[in-house]
JSON list of C-alpha atoms in Angstrom, two decimals:
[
{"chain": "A", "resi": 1, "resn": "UNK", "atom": "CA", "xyz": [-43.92, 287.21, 98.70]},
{"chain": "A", "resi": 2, "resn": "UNK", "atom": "CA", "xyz": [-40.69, 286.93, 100.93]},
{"chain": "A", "resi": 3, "resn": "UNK", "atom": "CA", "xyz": [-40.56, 286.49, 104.42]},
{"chain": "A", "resi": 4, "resn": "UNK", "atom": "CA", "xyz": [-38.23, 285.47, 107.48]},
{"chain": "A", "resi": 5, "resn": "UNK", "atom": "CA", "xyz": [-39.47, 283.94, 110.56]},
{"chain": "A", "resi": 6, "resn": "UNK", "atom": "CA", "xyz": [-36.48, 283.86, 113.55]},
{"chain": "A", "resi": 7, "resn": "UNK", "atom": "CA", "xyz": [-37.59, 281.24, 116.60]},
{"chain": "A", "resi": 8, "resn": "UNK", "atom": "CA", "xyz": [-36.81, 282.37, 119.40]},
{"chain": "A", "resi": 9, "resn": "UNK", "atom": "CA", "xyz": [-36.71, 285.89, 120.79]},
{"chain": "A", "resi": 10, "resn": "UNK", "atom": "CA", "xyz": [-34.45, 285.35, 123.64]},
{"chain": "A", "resi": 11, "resn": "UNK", "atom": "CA", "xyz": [-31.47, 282.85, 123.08]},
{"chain": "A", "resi": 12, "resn": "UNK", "atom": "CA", "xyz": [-29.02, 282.60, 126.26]},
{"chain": "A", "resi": 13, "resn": "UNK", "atom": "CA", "xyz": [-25.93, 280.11, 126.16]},
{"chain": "A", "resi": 14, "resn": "UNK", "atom": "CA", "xyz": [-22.78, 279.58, 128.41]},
{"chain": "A", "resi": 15, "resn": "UNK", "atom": "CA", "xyz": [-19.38, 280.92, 127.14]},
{"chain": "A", "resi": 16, "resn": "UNK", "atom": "CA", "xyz": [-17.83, 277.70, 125.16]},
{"chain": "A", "resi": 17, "resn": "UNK", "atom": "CA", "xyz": [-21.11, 276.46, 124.14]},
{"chain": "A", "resi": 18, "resn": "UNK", "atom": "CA", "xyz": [-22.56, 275.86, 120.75]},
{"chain": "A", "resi": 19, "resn": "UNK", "atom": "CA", "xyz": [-24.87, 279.28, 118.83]},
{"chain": "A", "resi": 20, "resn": "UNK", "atom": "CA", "xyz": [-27.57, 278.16, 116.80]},
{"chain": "A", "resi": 21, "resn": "UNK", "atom": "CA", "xyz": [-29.63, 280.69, 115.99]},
{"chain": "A", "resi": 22, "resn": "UNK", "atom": "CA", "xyz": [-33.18, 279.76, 113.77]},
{"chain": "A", "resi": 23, "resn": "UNK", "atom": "CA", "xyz": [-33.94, 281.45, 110.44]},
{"chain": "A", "resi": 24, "resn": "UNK", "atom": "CA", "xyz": [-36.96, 280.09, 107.97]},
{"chain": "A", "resi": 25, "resn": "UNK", "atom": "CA", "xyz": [-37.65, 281.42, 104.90]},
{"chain": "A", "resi": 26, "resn": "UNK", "atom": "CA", "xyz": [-40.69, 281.65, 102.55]},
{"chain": "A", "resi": 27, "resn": "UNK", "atom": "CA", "xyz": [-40.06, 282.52, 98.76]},
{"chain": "A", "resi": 28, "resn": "UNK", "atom": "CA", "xyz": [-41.02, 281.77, 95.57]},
{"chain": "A", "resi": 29, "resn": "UNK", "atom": "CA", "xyz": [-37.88, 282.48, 94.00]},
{"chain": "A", "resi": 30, "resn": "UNK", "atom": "CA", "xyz": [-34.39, 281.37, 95.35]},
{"chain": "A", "resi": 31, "resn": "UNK", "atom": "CA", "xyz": [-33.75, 283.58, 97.62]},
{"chain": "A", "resi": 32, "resn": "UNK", "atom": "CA", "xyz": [-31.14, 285.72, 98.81]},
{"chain": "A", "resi": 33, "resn": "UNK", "atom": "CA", "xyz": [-30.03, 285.64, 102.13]},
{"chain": "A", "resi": 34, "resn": "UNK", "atom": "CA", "xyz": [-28.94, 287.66, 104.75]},
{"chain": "A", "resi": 35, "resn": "UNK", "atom": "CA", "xyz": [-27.07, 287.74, 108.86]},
{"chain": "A", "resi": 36, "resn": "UNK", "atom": "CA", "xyz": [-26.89, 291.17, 110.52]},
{"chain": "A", "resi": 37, "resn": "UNK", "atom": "CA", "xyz": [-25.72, 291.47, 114.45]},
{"chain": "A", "resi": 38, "resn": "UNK", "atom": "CA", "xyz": [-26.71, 294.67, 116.29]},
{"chain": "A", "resi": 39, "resn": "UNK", "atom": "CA", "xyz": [-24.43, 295.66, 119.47]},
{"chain": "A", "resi": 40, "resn": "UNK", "atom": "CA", "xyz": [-25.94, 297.89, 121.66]},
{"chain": "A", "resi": 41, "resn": "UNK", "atom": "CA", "xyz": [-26.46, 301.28, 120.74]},
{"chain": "A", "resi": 42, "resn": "UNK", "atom": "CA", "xyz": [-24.96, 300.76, 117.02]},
{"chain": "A", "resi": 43, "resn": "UNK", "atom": "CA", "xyz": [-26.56, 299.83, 113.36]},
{"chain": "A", "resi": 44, "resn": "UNK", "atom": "CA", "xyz": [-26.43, 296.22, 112.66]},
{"chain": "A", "resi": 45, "resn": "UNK", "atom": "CA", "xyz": [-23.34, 295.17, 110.75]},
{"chain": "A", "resi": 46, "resn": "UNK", "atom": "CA", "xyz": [-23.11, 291.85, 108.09]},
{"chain": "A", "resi": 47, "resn": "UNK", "atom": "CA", "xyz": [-22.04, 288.53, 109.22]},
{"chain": "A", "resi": 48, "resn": "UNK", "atom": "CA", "xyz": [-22.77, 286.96, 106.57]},
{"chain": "A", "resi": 49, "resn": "UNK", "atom": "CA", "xyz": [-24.76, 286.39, 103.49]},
{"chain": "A", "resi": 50, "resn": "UNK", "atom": "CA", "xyz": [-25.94, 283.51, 100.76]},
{"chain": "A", "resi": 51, "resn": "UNK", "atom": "CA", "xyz": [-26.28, 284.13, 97.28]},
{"chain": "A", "resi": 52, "resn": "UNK", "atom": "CA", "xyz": [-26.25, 280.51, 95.93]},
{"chain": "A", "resi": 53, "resn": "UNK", "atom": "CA", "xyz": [-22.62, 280.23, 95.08]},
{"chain": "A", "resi": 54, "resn": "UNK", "atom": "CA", "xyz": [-22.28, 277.49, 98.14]},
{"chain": "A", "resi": 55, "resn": "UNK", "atom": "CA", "xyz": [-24.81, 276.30, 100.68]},
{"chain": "A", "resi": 56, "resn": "UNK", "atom": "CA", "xyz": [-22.72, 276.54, 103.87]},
{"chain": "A", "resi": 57, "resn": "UNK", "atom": "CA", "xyz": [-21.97, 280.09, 104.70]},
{"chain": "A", "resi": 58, "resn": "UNK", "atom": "CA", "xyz": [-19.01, 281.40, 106.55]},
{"chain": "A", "resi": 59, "resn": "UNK", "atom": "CA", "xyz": [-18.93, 284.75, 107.82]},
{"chain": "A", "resi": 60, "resn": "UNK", "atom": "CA", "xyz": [-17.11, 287.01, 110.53]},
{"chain": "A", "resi": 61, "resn": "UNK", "atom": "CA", "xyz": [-16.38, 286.41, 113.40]},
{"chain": "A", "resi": 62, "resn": "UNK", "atom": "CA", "xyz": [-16.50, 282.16, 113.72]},
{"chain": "A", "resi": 63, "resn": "UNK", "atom": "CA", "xyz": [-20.33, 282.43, 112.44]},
{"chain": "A", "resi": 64, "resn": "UNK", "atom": "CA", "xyz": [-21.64, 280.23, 109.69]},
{"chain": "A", "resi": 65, "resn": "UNK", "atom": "CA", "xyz": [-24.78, 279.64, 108.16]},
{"chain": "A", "resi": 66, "resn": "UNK", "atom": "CA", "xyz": [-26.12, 276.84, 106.14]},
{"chain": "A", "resi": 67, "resn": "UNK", "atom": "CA", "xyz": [-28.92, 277.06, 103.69]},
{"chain": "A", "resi": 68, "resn": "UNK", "atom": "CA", "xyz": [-31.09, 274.10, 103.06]},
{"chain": "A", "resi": 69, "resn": "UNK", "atom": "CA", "xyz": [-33.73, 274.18, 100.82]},
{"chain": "A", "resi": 70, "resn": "UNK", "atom": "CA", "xyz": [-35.15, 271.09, 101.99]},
{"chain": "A", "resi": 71, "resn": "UNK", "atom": "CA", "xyz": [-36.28, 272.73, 105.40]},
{"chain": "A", "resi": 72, "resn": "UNK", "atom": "CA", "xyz": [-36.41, 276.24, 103.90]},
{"chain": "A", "resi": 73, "resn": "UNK", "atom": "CA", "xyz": [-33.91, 277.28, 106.78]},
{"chain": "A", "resi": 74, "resn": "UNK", "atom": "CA", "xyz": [-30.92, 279.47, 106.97]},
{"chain": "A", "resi": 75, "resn": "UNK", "atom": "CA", "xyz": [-30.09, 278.87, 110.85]},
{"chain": "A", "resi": 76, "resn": "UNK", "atom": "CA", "xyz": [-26.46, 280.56, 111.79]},
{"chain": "A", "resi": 77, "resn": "UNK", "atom": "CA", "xyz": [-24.04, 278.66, 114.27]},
{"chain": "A", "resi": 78, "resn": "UNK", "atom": "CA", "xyz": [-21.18, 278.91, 116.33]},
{"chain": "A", "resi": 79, "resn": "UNK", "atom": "CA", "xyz": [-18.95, 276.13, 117.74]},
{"chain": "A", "resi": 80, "resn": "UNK", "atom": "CA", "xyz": [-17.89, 277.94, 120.76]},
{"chain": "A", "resi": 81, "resn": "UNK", "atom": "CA", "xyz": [-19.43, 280.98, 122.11]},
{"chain": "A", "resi": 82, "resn": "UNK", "atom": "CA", "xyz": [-17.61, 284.25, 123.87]},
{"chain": "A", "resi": 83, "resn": "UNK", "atom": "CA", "xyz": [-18.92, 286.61, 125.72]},
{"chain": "A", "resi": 84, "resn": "UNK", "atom": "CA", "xyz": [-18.37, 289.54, 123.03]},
{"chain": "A", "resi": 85, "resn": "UNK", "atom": "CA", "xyz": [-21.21, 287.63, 120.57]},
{"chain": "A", "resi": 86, "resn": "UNK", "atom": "CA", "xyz": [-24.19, 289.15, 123.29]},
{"chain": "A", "resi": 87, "resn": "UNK", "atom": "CA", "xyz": [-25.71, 291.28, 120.94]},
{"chain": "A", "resi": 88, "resn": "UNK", "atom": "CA", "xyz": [-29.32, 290.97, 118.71]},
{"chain": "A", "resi": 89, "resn": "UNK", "atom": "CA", "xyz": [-29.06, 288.81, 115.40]},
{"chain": "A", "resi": 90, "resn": "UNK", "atom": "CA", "xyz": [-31.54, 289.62, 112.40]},
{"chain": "A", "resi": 91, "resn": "UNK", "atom": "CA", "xyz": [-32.20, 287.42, 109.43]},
{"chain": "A", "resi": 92, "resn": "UNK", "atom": "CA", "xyz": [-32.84, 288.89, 106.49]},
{"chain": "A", "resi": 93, "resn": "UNK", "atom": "CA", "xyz": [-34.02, 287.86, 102.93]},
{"chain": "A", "resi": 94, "resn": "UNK", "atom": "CA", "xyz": [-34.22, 290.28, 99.75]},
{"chain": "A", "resi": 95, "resn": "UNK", "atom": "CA", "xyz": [-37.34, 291.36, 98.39]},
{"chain": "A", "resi": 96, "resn": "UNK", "atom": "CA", "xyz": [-37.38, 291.05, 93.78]},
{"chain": "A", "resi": 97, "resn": "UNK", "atom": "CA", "xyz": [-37.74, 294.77, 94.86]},
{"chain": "A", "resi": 98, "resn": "UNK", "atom": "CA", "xyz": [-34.03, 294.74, 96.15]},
{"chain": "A", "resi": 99, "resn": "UNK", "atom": "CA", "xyz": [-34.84, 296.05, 99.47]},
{"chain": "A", "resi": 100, "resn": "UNK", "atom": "CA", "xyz": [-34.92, 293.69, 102.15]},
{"chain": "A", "resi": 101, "resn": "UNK", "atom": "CA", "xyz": [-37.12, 292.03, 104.66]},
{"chain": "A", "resi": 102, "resn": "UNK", "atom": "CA", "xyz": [-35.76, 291.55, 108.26]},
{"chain": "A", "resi": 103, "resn": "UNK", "atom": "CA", "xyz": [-36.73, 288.92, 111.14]},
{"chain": "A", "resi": 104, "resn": "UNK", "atom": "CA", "xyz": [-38.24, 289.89, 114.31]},
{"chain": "A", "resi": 105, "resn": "UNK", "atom": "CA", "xyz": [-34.46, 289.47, 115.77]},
{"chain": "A", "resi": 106, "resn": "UNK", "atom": "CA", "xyz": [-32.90, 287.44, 118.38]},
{"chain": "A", "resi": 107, "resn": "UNK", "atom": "CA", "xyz": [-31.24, 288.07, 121.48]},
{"chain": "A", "resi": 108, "resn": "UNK", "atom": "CA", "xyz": [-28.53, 286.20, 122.55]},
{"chain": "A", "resi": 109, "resn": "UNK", "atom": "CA", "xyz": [-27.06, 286.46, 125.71]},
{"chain": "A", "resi": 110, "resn": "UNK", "atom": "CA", "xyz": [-23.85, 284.92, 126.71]},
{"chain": "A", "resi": 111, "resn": "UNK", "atom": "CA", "xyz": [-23.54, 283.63, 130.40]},
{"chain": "A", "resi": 112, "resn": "UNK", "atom": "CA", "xyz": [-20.14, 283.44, 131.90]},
{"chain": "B", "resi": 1, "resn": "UNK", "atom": "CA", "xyz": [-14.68, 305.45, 104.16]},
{"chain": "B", "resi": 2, "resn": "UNK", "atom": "CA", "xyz": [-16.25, 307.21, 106.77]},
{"chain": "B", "resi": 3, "resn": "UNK", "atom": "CA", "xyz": [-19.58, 304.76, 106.60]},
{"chain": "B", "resi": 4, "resn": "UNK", "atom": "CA", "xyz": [-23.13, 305.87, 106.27]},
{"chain": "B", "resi": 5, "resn": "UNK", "atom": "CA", "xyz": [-23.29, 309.17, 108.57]},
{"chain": "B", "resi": 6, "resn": "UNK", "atom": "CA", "xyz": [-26.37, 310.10, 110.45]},
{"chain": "B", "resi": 7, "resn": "UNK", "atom": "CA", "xyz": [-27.15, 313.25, 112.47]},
{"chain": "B", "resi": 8, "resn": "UNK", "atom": "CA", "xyz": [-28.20, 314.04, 115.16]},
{"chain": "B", "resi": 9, "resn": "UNK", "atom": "CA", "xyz": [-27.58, 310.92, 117.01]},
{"chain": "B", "resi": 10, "resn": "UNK", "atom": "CA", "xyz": [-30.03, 311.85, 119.46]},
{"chain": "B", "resi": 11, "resn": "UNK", "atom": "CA", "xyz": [-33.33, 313.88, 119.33]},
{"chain": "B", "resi": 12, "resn": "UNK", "atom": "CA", "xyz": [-34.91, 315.18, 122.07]},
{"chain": "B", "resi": 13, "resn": "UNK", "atom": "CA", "xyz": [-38.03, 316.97, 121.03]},
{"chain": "B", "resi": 14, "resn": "UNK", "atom": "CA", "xyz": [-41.78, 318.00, 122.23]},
{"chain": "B", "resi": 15, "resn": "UNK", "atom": "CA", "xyz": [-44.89, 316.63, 120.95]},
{"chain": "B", "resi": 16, "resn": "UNK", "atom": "CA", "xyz": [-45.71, 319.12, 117.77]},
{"chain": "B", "resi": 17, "resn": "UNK", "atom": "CA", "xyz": [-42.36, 319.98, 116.70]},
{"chain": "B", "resi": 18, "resn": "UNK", "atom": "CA", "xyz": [-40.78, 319.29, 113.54]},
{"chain": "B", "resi": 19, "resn": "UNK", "atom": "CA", "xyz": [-37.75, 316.91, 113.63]},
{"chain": "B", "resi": 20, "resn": "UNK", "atom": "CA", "xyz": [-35.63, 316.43, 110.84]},
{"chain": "B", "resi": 21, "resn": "UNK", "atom": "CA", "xyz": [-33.32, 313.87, 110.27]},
{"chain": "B", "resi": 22, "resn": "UNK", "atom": "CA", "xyz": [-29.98, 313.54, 108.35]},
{"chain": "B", "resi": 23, "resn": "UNK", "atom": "CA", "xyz": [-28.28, 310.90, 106.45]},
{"chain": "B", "resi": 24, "resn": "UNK", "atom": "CA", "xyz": [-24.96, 310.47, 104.49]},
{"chain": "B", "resi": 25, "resn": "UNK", "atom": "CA", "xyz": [-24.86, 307.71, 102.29]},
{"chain": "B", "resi": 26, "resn": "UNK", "atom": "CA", "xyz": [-21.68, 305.80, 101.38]},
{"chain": "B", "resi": 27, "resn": "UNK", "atom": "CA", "xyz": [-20.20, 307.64, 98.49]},
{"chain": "B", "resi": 28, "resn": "UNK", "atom": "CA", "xyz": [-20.82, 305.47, 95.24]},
{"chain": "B", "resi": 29, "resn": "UNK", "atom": "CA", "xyz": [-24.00, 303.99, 96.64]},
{"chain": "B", "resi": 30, "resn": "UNK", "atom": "CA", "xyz": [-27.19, 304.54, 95.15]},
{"chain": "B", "resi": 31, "resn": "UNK", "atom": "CA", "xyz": [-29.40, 302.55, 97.19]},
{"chain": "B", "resi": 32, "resn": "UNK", "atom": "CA", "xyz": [-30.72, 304.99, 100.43]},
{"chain": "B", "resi": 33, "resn": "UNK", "atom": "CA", "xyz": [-32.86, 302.87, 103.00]},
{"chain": "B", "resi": 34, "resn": "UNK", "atom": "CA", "xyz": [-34.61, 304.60, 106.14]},
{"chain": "B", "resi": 35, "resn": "UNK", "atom": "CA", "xyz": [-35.46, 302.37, 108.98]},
{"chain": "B", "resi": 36, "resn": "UNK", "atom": "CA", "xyz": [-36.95, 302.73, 112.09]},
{"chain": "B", "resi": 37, "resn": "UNK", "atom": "CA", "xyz": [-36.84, 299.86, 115.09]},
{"chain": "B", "resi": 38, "resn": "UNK", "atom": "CA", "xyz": [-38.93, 299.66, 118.30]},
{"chain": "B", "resi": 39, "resn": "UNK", "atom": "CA", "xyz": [-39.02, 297.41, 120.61]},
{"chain": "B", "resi": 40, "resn": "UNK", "atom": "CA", "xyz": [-42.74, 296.33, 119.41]},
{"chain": "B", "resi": 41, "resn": "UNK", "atom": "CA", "xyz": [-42.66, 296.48, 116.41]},
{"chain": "B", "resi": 42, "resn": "UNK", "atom": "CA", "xyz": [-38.74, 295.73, 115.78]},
{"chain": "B", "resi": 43, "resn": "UNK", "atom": "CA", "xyz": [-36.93, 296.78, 112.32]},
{"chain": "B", "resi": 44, "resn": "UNK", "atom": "CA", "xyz": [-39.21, 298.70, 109.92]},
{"chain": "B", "resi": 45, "resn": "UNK", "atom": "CA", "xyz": [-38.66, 300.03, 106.74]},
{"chain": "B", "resi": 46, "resn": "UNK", "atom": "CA", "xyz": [-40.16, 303.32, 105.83]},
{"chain": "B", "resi": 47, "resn": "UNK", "atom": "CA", "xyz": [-38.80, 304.21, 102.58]},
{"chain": "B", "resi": 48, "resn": "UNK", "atom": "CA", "xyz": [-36.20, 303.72, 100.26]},
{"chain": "B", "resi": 49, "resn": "UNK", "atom": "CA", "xyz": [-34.53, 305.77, 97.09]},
{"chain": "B", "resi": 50, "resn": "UNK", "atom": "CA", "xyz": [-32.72, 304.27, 94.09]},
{"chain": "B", "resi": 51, "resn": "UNK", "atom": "CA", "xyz": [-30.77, 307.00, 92.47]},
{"chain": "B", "resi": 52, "resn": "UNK", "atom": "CA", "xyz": [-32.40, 309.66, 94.36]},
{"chain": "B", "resi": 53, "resn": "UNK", "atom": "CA", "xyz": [-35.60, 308.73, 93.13]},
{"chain": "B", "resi": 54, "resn": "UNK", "atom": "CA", "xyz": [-38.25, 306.95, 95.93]},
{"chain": "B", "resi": 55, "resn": "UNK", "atom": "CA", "xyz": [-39.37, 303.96, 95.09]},
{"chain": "B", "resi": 56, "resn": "UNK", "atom": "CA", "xyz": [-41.37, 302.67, 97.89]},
{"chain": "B", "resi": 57, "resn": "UNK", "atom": "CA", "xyz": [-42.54, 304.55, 100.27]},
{"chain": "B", "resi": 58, "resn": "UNK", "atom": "CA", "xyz": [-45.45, 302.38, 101.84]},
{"chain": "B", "resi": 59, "resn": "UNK", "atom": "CA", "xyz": [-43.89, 301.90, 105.02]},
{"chain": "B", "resi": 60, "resn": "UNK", "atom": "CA", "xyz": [-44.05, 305.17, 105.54]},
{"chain": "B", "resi": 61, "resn": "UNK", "atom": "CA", "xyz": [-46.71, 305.50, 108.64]},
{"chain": "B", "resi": 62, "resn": "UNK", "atom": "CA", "xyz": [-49.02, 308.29, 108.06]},
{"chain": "B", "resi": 63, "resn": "UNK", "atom": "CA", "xyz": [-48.41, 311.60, 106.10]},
{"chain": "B", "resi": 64, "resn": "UNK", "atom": "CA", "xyz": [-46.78, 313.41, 108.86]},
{"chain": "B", "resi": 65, "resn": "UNK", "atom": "CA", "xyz": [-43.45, 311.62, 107.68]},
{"chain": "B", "resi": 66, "resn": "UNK", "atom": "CA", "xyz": [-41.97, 312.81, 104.98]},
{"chain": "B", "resi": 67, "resn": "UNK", "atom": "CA", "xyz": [-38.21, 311.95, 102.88]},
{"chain": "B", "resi": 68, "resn": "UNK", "atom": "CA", "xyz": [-36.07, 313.24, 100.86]},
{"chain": "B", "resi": 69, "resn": "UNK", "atom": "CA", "xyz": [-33.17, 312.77, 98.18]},
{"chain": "B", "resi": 70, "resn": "UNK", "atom": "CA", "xyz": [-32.06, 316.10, 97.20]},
{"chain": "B", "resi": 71, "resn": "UNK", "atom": "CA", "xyz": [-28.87, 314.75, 95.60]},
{"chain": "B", "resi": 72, "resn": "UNK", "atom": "CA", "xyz": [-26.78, 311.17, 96.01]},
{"chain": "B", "resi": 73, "resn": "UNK", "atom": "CA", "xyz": [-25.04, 312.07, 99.43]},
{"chain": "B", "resi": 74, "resn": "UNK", "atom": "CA", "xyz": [-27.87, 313.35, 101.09]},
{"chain": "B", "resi": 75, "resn": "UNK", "atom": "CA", "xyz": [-31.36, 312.80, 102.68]},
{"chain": "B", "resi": 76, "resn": "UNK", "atom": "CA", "xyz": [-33.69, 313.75, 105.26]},
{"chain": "B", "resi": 77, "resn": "UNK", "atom": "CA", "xyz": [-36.56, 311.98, 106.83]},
{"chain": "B", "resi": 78, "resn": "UNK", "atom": "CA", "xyz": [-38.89, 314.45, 108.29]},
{"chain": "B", "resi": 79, "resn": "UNK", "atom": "CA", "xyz": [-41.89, 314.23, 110.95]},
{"chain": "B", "resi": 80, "resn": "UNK", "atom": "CA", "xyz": [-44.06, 317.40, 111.16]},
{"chain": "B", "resi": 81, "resn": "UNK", "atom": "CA", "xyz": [-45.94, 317.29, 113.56]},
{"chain": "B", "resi": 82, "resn": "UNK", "atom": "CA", "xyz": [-44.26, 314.74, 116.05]},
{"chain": "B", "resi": 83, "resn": "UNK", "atom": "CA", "xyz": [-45.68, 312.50, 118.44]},
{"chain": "B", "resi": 84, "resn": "UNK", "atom": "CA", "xyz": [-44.95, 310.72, 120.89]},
{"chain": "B", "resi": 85, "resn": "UNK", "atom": "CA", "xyz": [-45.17, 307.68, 119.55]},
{"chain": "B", "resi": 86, "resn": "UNK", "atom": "CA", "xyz": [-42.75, 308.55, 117.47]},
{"chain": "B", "resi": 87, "resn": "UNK", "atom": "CA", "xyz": [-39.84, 307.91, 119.98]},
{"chain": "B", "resi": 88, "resn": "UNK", "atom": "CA", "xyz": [-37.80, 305.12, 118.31]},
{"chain": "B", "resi": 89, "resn": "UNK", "atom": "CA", "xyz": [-34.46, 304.23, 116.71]},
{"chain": "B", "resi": 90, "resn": "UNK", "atom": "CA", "xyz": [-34.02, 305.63, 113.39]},
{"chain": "B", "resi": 91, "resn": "UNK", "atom": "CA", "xyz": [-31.77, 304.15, 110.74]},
{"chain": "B", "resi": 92, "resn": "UNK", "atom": "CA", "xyz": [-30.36, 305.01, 107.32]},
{"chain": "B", "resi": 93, "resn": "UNK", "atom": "CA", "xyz": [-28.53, 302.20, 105.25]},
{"chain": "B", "resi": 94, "resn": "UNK", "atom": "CA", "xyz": [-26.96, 302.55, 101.90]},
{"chain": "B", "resi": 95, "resn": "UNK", "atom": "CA", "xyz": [-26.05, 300.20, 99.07]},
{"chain": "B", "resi": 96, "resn": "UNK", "atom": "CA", "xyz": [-24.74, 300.16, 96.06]},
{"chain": "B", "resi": 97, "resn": "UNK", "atom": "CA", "xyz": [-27.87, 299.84, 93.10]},
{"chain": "B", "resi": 98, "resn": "UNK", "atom": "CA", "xyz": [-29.91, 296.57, 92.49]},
{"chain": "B", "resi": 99, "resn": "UNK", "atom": "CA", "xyz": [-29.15, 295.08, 89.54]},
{"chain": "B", "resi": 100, "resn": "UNK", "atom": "CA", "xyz": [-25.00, 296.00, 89.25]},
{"chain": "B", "resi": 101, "resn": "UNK", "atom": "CA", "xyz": [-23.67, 292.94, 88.41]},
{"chain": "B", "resi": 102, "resn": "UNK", "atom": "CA", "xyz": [-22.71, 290.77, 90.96]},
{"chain": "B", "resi": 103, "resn": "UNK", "atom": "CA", "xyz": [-25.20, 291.79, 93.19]},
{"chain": "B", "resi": 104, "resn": "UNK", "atom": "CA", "xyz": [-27.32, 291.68, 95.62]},
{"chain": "B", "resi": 105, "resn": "UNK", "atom": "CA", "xyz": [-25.06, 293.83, 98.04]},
{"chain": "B", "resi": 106, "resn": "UNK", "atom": "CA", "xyz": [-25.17, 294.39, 101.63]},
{"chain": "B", "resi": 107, "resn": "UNK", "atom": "CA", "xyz": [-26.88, 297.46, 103.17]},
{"chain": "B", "resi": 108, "resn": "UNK", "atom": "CA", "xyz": [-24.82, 299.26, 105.17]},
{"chain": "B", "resi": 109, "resn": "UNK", "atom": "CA", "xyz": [-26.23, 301.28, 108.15]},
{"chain": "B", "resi": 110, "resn": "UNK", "atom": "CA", "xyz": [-25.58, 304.20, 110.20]},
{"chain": "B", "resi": 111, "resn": "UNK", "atom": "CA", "xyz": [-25.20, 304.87, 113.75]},
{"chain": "B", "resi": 112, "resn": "UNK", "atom": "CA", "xyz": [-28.94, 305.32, 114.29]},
{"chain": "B", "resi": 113, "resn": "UNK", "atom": "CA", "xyz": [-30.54, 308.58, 115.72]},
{"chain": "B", "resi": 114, "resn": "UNK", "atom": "CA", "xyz": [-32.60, 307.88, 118.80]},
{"chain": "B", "resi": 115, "resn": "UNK", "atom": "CA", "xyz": [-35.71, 310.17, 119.06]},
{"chain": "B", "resi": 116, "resn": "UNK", "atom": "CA", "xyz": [-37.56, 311.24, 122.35]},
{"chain": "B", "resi": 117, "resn": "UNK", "atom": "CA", "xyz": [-40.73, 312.82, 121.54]},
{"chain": "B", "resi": 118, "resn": "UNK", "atom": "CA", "xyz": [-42.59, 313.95, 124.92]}
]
């Protein structure tokens, strides 16, 4: 069965500084993978998403993900923070179902 | 494109009462996903519909909730009776089918409705 594990509930960084956000994944097919962000008060949106085609992801907004298979990880970065990236950040992987199975999310807050 | 629509975008309601919610999909989609996120429990799915037809439904929590996919730009999620527990963020997403070719595509998702139940 799929499943996403995000570590770290709370992620707060200075403006400028380096994002890394932590995504594992557990499958027992290659899996399809997924980066929503959730403002406040709206739907979560894509950032980005990794269907095998290359392992380093790039997606809106500066973000990019890599996936390594090695570590099972599909952690999403960003060289320099800005305060507009506060939001919550889910990981997602599909399900052979087609549906798919978020993270617990993570919070990042951006400190000036 | 006008997105995945979602009304009402707030719910105020009393413990009892019937609350029905709405959803738009993306014209063209035939994927229909309802969510629902707390802060406990974070982003659950309930249900979702592949050509109008539900396909799994076991995230659905008890038989008070109920959904619907009358037709491909339209469903309703409803809670009869409601509870207080209840009170959360509801989402609908939409995508286009699994299996299309070059998939697996993107959900898109609504503005949420936010339900009260007191």
């Amino acid at each position: 069965a799929q499943s996403v594990t995000q570590l770290g509930s709370h992620v707060s960084v200075s403006e400028g500084a380096l994002v890394l956000l932590r995504c594992n994944y557990s499958s027992s097919v290659p899996p399809y993978l997924f980066w929503y962000v959730q403002y406040p008060n709206q739907g979560l949106q894509l950032l980005l998403k990794y269907t095998s085609a290359a392992t380093l992801v790039k997606g809106i907004n500066g973000f990019e993900a890599e996936f390594k298979k090695s570590e099972t990880s599909f952690h999403l970065t960003k060289p320099s923070a800005h305060m507009s990236d506060a939001a919550e950040y889910f990981c997602a992987v599909v399900r052979s179902q087609g549906n798919l199975i978020f993270g617990k999310g993570t919070k990042l807050s951006v400190k000036p | 494109d006008a997105g995945v629509i979602q009304s009402p975008r707030h719910e105020v309601t009393e413990m009892g009462q019937e609350v029905t919610l709405r959803c738009k999909p993306i014209s063209g989609h035939n994927s229909l996903f309802w969510y629902r996120q707390t802060m406990m429990r974070g982003l659950e799915l309930l249900i979702y519909f592949n050509n109008n037809v539900p396909i799994d439904d076991s995230g659905m929590p008890e038989d008070r909730f109920s959904a619907k996919m009358p037709n491909a730009s339209f469903s309703t999620l409803k809670i009869q009776p409601s509870e207080p527990r209840d009170s959360a963020v509801y989402f609908c997403a939409s995508s286009p089918s699994w299996g299309v070719s070059g998939g697996p595509y993107e959900q898109f998702f609504g503005p949420g409705t936010r339900l009260t139940v007191l």
